[in-house]
CSV table of C-alpha atoms in Angstrom, one decimal:
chain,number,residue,atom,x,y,z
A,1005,UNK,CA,34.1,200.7,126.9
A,1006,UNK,CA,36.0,201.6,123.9
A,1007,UNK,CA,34.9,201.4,120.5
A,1008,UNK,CA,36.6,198.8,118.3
A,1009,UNK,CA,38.6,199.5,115.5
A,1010,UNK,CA,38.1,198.4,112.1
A,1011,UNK,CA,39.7,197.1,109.1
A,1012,UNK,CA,38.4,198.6,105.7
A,1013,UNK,CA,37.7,196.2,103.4
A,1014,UNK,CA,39.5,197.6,100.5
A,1015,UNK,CA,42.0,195.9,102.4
A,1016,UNK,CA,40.5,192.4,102.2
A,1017,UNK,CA,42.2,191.3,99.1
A,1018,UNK,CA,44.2,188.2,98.2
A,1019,UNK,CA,47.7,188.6,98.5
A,1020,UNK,CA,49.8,187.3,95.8
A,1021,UNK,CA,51.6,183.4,96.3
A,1022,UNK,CA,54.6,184.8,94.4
A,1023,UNK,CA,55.6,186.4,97.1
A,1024,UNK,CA,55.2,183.8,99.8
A,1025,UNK,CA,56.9,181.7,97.6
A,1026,UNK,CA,60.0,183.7,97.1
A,1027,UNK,CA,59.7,184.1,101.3
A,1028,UNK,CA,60.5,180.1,101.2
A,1029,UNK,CA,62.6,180.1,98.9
A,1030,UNK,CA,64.9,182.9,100.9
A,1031,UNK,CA,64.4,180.7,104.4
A,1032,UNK,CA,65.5,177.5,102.4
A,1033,UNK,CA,68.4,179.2,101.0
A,1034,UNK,CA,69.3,180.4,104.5
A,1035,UNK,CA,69.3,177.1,105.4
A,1036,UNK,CA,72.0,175.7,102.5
A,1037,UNK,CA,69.3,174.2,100.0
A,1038,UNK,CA,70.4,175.1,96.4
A,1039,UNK,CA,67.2,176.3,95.3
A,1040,UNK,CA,66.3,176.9,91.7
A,1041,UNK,CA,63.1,179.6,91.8
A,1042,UNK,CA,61.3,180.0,88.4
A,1043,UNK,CA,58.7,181.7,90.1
A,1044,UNK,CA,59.2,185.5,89.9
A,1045,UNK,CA,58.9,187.5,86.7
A,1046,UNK,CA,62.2,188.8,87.0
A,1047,UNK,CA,65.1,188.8,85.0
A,1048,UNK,CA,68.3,187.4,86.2
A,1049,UNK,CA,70.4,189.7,84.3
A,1050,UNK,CA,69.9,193.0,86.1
A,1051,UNK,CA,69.7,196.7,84.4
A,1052,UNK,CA,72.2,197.3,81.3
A,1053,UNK,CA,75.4,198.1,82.4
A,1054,UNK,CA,75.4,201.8,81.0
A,1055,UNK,CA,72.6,202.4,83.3
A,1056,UNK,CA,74.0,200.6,86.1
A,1057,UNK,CA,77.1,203.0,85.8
A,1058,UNK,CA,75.0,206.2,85.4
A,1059,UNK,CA,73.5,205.5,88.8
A,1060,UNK,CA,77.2,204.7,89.7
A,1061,UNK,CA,78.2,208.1,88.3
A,1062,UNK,CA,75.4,210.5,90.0
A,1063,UNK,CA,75.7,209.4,93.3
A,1064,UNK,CA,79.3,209.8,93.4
A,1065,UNK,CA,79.0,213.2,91.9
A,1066,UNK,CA,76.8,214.4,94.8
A,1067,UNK,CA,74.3,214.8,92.9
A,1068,UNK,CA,71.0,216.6,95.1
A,1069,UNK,CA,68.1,213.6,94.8
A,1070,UNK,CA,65.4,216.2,95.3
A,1071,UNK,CA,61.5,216.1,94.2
A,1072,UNK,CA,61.5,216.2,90.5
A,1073,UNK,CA,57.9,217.1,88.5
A,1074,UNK,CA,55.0,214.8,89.1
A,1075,UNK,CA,55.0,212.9,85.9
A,1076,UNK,CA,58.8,212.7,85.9
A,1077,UNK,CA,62.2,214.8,85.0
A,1078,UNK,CA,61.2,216.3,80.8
A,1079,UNK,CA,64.7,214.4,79.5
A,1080,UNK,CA,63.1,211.1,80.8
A,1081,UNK,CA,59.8,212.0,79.1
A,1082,UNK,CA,61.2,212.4,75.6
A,1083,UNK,CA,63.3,209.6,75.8
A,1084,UNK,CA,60.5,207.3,76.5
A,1085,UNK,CA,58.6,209.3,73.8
A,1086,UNK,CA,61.7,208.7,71.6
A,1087,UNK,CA,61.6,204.8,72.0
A,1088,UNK,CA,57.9,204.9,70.8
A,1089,UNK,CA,58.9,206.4,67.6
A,1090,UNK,CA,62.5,204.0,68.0
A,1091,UNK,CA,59.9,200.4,68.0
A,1092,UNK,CA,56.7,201.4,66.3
A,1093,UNK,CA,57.4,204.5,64.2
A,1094,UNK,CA,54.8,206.1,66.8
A,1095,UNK,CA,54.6,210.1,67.5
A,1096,UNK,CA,53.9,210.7,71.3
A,1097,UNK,CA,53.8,213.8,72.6
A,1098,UNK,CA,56.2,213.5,75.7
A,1099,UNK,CA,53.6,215.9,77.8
A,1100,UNK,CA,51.5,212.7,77.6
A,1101,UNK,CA,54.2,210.1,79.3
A,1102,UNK,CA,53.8,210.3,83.3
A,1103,UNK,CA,56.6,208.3,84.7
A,1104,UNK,CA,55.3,206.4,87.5
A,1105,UNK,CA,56.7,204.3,90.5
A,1106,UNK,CA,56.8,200.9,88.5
A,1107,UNK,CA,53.5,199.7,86.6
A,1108,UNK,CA,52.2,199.0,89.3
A,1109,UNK,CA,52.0,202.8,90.2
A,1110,UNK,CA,50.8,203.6,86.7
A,1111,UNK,CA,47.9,200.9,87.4
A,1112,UNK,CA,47.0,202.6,90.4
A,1113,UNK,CA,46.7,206.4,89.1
A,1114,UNK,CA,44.5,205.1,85.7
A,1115,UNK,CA,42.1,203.3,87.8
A,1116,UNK,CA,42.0,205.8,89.9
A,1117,UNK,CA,41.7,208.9,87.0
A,1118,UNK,CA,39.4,206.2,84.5
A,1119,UNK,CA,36.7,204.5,86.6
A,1120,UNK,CA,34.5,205.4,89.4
A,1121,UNK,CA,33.6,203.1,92.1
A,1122,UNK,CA,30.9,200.3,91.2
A,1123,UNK,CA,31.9,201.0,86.8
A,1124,UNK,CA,32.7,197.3,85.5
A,1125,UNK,CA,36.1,196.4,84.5
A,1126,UNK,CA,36.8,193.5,82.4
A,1127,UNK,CA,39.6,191.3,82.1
A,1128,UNK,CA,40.9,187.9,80.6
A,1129,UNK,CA,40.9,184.8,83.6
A,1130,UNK,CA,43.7,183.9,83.4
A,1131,UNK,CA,45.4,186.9,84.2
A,1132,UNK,CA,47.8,188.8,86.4
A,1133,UNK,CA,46.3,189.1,89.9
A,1134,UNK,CA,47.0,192.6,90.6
A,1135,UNK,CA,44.9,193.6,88.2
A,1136,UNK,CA,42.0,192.6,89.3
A,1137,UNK,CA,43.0,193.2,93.3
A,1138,UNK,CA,43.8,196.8,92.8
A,1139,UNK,CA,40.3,197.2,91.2
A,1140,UNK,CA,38.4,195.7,93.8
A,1141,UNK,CA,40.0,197.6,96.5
A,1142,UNK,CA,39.4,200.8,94.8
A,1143,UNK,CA,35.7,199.7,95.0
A,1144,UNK,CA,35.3,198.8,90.9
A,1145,UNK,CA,33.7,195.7,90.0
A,1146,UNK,CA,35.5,193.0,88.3
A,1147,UNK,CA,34.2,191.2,85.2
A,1148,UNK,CA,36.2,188.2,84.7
A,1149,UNK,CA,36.3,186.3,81.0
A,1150,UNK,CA,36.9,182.7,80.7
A,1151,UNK,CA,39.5,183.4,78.1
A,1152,UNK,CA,40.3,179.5,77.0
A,1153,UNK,CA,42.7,178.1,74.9
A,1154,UNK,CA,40.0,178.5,72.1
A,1155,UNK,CA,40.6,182.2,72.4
A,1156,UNK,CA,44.2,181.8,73.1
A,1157,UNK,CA,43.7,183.1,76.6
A,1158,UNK,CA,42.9,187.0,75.4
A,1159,UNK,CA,39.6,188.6,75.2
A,1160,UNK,CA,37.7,188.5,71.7
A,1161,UNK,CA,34.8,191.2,70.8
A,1162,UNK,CA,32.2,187.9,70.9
A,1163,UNK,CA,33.4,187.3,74.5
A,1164,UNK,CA,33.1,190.8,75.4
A,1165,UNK,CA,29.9,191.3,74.4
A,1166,UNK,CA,28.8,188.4,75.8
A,1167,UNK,CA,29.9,189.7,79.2
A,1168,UNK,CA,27.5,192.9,78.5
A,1169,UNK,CA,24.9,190.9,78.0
A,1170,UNK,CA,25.1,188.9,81.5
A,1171,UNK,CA,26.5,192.1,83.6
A,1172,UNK,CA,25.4,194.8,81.3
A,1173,UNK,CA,27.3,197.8,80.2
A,1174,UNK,CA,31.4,198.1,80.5
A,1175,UNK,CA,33.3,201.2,81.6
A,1176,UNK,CA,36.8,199.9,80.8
A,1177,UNK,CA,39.2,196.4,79.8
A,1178,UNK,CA,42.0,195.3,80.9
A,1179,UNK,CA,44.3,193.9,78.2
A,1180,UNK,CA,47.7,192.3,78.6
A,1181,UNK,CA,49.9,191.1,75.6
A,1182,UNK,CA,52.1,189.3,76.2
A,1183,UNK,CA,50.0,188.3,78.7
A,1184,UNK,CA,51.2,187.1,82.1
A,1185,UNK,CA,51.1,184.3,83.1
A,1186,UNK,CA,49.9,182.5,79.6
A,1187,UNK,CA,52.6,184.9,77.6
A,1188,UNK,CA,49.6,185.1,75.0
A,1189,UNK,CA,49.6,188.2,72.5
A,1190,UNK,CA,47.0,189.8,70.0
A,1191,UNK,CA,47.9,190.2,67.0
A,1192,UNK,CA,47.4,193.7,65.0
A,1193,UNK,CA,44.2,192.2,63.8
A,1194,UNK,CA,42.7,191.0,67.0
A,1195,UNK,CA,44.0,194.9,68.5
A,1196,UNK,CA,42.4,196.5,66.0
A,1197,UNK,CA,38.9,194.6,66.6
A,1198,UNK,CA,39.6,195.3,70.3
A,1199,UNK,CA,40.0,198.7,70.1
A,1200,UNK,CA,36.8,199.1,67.8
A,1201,UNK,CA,34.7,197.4,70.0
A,1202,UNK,CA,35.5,199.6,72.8
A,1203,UNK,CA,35.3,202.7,70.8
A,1204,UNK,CA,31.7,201.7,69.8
A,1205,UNK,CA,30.9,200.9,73.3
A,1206,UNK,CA,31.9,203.7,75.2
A,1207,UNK,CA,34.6,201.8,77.1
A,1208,UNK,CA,38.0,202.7,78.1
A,1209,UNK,CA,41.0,200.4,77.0
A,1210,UNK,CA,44.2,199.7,79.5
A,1211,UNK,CA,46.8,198.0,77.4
A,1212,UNK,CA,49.6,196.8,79.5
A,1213,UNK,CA,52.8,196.4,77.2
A,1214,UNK,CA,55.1,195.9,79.6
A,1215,UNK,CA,56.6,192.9,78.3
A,1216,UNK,CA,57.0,194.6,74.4
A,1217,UNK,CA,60.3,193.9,73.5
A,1218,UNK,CA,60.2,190.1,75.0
A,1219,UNK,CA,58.7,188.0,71.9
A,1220,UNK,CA,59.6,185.5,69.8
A,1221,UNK,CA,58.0,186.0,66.3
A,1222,UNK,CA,58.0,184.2,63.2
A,1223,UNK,CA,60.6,185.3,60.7
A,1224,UNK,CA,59.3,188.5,58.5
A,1225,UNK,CA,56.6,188.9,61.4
A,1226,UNK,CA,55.3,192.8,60.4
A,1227,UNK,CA,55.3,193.6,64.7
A,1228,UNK,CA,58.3,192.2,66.0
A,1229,UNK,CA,58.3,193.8,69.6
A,1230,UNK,CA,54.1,193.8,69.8
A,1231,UNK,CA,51.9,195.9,69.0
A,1232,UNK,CA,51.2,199.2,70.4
A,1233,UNK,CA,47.5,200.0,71.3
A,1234,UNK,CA,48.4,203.5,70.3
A,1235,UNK,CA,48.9,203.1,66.8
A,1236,UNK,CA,45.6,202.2,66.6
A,1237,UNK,CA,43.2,204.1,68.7
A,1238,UNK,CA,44.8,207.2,71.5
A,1239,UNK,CA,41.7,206.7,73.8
A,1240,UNK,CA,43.2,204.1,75.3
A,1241,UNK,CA,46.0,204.1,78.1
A,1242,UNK,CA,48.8,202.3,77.0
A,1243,UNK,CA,51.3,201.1,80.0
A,1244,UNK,CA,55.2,199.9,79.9
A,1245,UNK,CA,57.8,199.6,82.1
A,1246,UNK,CA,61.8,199.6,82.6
A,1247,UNK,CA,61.0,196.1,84.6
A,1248,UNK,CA,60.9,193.4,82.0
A,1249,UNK,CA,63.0,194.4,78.7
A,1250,UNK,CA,65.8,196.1,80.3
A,1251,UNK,CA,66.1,194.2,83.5
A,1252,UNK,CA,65.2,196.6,86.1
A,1253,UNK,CA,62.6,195.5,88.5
A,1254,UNK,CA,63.9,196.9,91.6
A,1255,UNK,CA,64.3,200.5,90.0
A,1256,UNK,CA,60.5,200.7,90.6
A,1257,UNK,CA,60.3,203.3,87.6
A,1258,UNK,CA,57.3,202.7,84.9
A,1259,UNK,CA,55.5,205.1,82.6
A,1260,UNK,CA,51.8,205.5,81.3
A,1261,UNK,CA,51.1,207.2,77.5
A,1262,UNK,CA,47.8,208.9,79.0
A,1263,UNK,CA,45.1,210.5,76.7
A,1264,UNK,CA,44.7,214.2,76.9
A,1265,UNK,CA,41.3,214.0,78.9
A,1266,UNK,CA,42.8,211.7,82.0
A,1267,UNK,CA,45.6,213.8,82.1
A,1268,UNK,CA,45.4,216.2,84.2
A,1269,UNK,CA,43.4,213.7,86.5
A,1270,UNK,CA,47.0,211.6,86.6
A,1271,UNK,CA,48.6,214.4,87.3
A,1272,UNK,CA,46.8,215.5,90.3
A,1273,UNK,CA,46.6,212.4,91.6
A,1274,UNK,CA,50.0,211.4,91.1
A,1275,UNK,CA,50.9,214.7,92.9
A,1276,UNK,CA,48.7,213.8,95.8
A,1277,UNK,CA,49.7,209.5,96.0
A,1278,UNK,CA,53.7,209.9,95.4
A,1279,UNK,CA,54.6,213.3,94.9
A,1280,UNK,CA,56.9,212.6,92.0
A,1281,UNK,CA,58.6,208.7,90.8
A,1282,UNK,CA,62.4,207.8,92.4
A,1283,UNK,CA,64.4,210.6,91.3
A,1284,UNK,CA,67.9,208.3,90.8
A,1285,UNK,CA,66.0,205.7,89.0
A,1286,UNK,CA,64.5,208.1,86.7
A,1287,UNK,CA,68.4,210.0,85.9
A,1288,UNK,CA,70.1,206.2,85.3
A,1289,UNK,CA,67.0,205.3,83.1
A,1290,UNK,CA,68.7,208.0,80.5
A,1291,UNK,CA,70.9,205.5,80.0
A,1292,UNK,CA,68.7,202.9,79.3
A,1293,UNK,CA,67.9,204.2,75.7
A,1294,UNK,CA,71.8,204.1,74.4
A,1295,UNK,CA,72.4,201.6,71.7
A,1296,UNK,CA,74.5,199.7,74.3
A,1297,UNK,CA,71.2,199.2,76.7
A,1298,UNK,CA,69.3,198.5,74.1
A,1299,UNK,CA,72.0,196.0,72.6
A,1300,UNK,CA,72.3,194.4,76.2
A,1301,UNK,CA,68.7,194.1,76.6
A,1302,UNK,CA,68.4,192.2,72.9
A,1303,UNK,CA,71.0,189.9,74.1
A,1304,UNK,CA,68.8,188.6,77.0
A,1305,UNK,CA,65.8,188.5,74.9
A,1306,UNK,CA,68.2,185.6,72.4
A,1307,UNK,CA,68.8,184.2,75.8
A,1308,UNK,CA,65.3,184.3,76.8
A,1309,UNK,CA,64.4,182.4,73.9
A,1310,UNK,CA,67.7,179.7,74.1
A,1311,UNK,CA,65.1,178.9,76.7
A,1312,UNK,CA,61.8,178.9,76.2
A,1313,UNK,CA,63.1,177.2,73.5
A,1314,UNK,CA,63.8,174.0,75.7
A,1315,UNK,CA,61.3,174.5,77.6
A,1316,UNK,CA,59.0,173.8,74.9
A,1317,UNK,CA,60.7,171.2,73.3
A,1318,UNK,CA,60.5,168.9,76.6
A,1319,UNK,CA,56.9,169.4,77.5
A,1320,UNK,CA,56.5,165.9,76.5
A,1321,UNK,CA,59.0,164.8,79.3
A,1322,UNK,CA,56.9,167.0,81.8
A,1323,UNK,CA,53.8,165.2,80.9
A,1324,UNK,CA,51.8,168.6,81.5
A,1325,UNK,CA,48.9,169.6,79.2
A,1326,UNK,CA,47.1,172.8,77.5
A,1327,UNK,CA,50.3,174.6,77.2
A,1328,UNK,CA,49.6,178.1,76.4
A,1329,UNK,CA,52.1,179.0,73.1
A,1330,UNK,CA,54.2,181.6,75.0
A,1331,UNK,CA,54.5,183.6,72.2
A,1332,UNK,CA,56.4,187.1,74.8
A,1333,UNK,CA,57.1,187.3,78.0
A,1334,UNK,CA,59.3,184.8,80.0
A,1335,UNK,CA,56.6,182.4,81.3
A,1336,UNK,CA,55.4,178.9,80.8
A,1337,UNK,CA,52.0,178.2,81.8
A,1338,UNK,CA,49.9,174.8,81.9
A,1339,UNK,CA,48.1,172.6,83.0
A,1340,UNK,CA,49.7,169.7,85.3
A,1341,UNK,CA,47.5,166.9,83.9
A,1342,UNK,CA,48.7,163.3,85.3
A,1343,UNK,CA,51.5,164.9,87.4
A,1344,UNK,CA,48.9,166.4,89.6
A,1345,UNK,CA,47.9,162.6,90.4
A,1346,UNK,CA,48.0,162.3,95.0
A,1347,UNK,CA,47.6,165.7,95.1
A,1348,UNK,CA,44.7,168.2,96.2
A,1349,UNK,CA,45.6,170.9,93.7
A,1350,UNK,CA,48.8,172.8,91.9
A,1351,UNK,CA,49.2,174.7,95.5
A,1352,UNK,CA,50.0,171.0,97.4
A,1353,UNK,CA,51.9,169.9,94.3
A,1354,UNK,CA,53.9,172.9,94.1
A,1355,UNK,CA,54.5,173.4,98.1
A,1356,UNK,CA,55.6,169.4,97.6
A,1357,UNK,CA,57.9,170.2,95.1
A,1358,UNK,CA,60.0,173.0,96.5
A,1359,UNK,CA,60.7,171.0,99.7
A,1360,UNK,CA,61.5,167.8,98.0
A,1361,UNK,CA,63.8,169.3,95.1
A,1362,UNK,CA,64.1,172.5,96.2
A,1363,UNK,CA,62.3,174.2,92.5
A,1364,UNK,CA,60.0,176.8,92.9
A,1365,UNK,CA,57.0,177.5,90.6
A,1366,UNK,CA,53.8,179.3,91.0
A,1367,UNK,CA,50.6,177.5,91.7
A,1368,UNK,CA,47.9,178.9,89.2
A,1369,UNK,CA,45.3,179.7,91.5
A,1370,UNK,CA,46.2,183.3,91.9
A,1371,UNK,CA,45.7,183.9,88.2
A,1372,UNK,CA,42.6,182.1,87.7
A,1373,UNK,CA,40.2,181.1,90.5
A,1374,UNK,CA,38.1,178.4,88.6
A,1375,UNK,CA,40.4,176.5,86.7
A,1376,UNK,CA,44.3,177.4,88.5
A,1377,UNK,CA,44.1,174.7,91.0
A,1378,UNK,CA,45.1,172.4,88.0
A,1379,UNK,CA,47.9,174.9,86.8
A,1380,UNK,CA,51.1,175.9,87.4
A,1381,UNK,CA,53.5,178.8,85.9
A,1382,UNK,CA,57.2,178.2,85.1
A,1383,UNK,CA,59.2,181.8,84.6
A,1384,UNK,CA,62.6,181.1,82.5
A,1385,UNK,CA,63.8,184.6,83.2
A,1386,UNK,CA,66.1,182.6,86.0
A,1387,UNK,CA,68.0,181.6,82.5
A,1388,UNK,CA,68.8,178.1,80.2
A,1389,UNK,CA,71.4,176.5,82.9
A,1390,UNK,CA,69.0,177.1,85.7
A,1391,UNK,CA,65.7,175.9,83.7
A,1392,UNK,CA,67.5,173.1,82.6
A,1393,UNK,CA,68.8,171.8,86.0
A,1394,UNK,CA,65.0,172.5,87.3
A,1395,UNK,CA,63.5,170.3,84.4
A,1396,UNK,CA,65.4,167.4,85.5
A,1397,UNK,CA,64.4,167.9,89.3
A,1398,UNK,CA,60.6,168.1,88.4
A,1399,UNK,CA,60.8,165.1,85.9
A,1400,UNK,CA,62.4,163.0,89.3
A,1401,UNK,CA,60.2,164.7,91.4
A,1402,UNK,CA,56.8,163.3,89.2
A,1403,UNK,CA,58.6,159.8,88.4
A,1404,UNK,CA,58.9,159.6,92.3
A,1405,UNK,CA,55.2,160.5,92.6
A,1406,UNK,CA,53.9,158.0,90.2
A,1407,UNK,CA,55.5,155.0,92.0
């Protein structure tokens, strides 16, 4: 008799609605529905056009598309190390960027290089899912905080150390701002308190920035595009990506500023998992730090907030509740209050919703476990003509409902 095979259960996590969703959403369309999907994180507008032409440009050329170093090609290094010092007036040493396959590649090596199987990780509930399903399957343990409106859905030193003293010490956090899917930021203030308490307690800070860039702040605001982590403490690992500000999620190309003691560690591992990031994505990416990218990519960010401007000003129609303020990022999140009325939870209401008026969101559940079944997130990166037309489908969708 043969011995049966096995799943590991790394394996065994959740996999993430979104892309279920966006599965629908392509069999709908298949079948002539005119759907409107405000459920991926993903800009409509694409990469700048200069970088768009530069990949035009080297594959015509010929251009050989061989292996390039680990941690990416040295002209892509500085340039990323030139857009710290561009945003924040920030030095970085370009032998401390490693160029990754997306952020989500980037995530993968610092777990990997940072923690050790069983250390606790922290992060906020709500949050982005990935987070917390790469470091389960890489064996870490999870420490959710019930980061609540009160808190404006990011961690505070009192909530932290209140998770220490129910689960005990803390090897890292996992910090996001803007946050996905609440679009919540810290200020420099909150960072700075942040990065303090981890110093003082031995644990390792993750700063996801990957949606710098994509805020909307209050006239004479002293950090228009965010706040880097590193400008305040170099322990930390600070990741970004070409995804969110300049367009490009399908580029897969991201980048980690990595301390000098998880370096090496990075680099090995990186050498070992991927061999190096996409060498065409990295050689158009030049591109992406000419003043005509980066004068593209502002553009989108106005449009970005034409829209979340409307958004906000019609939550009232909606009827939702506990809107998170949406202060980055390209994502409304709240709670469905009297719309969820006849339903089980935001996953029926939602799955209801795209077959009747063919408008996709995502269901909250996969960014918070406890309270998401009530909650629902709204990208706008689809842009103002398309949020707008979905606005008016919902709002006849819930009047529907309520008869």
């Amino acid at each position: 008799m043969n011995r049966p095979l096995t799943v590991a259960a790394r394996a065994k996590v959740a996999p993430f609605a979104v892309m279920d969703i966006l599965q629908r959403v392509a069999d709908l369309r298949a079948a002539g529905r005119d759907v409107i999907s405000l459920c991926a994180g993903e800009p409509s507008g694409g990469a700048p056009s200069a970088v768009s032409a530069a990949a035009a440009a080297l594959h015509a050329a010929g251009t050989p598309l061989t292996y390039t170093p680990t941690l990416g090609i040295s002209e892509l290094r500085q340039a990323i190390a030139g857009h710290y010092k561009r945003w924040y007036g920030l030095d970085v040493p370009a032998r401390n960027v490693a160029v990754t396959t997306g952020s989500s590649g980037a995530f993968m090596l610092v777990f990997l290089a940072a923690f050790n199987p069983r250390d606790k990780v922290a992060l906020a509930r709500p949050g982005y899912p990935a987070y917390k399903n790469i470091l389960t399957a890489l064996g870490i343990e999870v420490i959710e905080l019930d980061a609540g409106a009160d808190s404006r859905f990011q961690p505070t030193p009192a909530i932290l150390d209140a998770a220490v003293a129910k689960h005990g010490p803390l090897a890292g956090l996992m910090l996001a701002s803007p946050a996905n899917p609440t679009g919540t930021m810290v200020s420099r203030e909150e960072l700075a308190a942040l990065t303090g308490w981890c110093g003082e307690n031995g644990v390792r800070l993750i700063s996801d920035e990957i949606y710098h860039g994509i805020t909307y702040p209050a006239p004479g605001n002293q950090d228009p595009k965010g706040v880097c982590a590193w400008e305040l403490d170099r322990s930390g690992v600070v990741i970004s990506s070409f995804s969110k500000y300049w367009g490009m999620t399908g580029w897969r190309l991201g980048w980690a500023i990595v301390p000098d003691d998880l370096l090496q560690g990075v680099d090995a591992l990186a050498g070992n998992v991927a061999l190096c990031p996409p060498a065409p994505a990295q050689m158009a990416a030049l591109a992406a730090f000419s003043e005509q990218a980066y004068a593209e990519a502002d553009a989108a960010v106005a449009e970005f907030a034409r829209t979340r401007d409307y958004v906000l000003s019609n939550v009232a129609g909606l009827g939702w509740t506990d809107a998170a303020p949406a202060d980055g990022a390209f994502y409304f999140y709240a709670n469905l209050g009297p719309a969820l009325a006849g339903f089980a939870d935001s996953r029926e209401y939602c799955a209801a919703l795209l077959e009747s008026e063919a408008v996709a969101l995502v269901p909250g559940a996969d960014f918070d476990g406890v309270g998401g079944l009530a909650t629902v997130r709204l990208s706008f990166a689809a842009g103002y003509d398309a949020v707008r037309e979905a606005l008016v489908r919902i709002e006849r969708f819930q009047a529907a409902q309520a008869v």
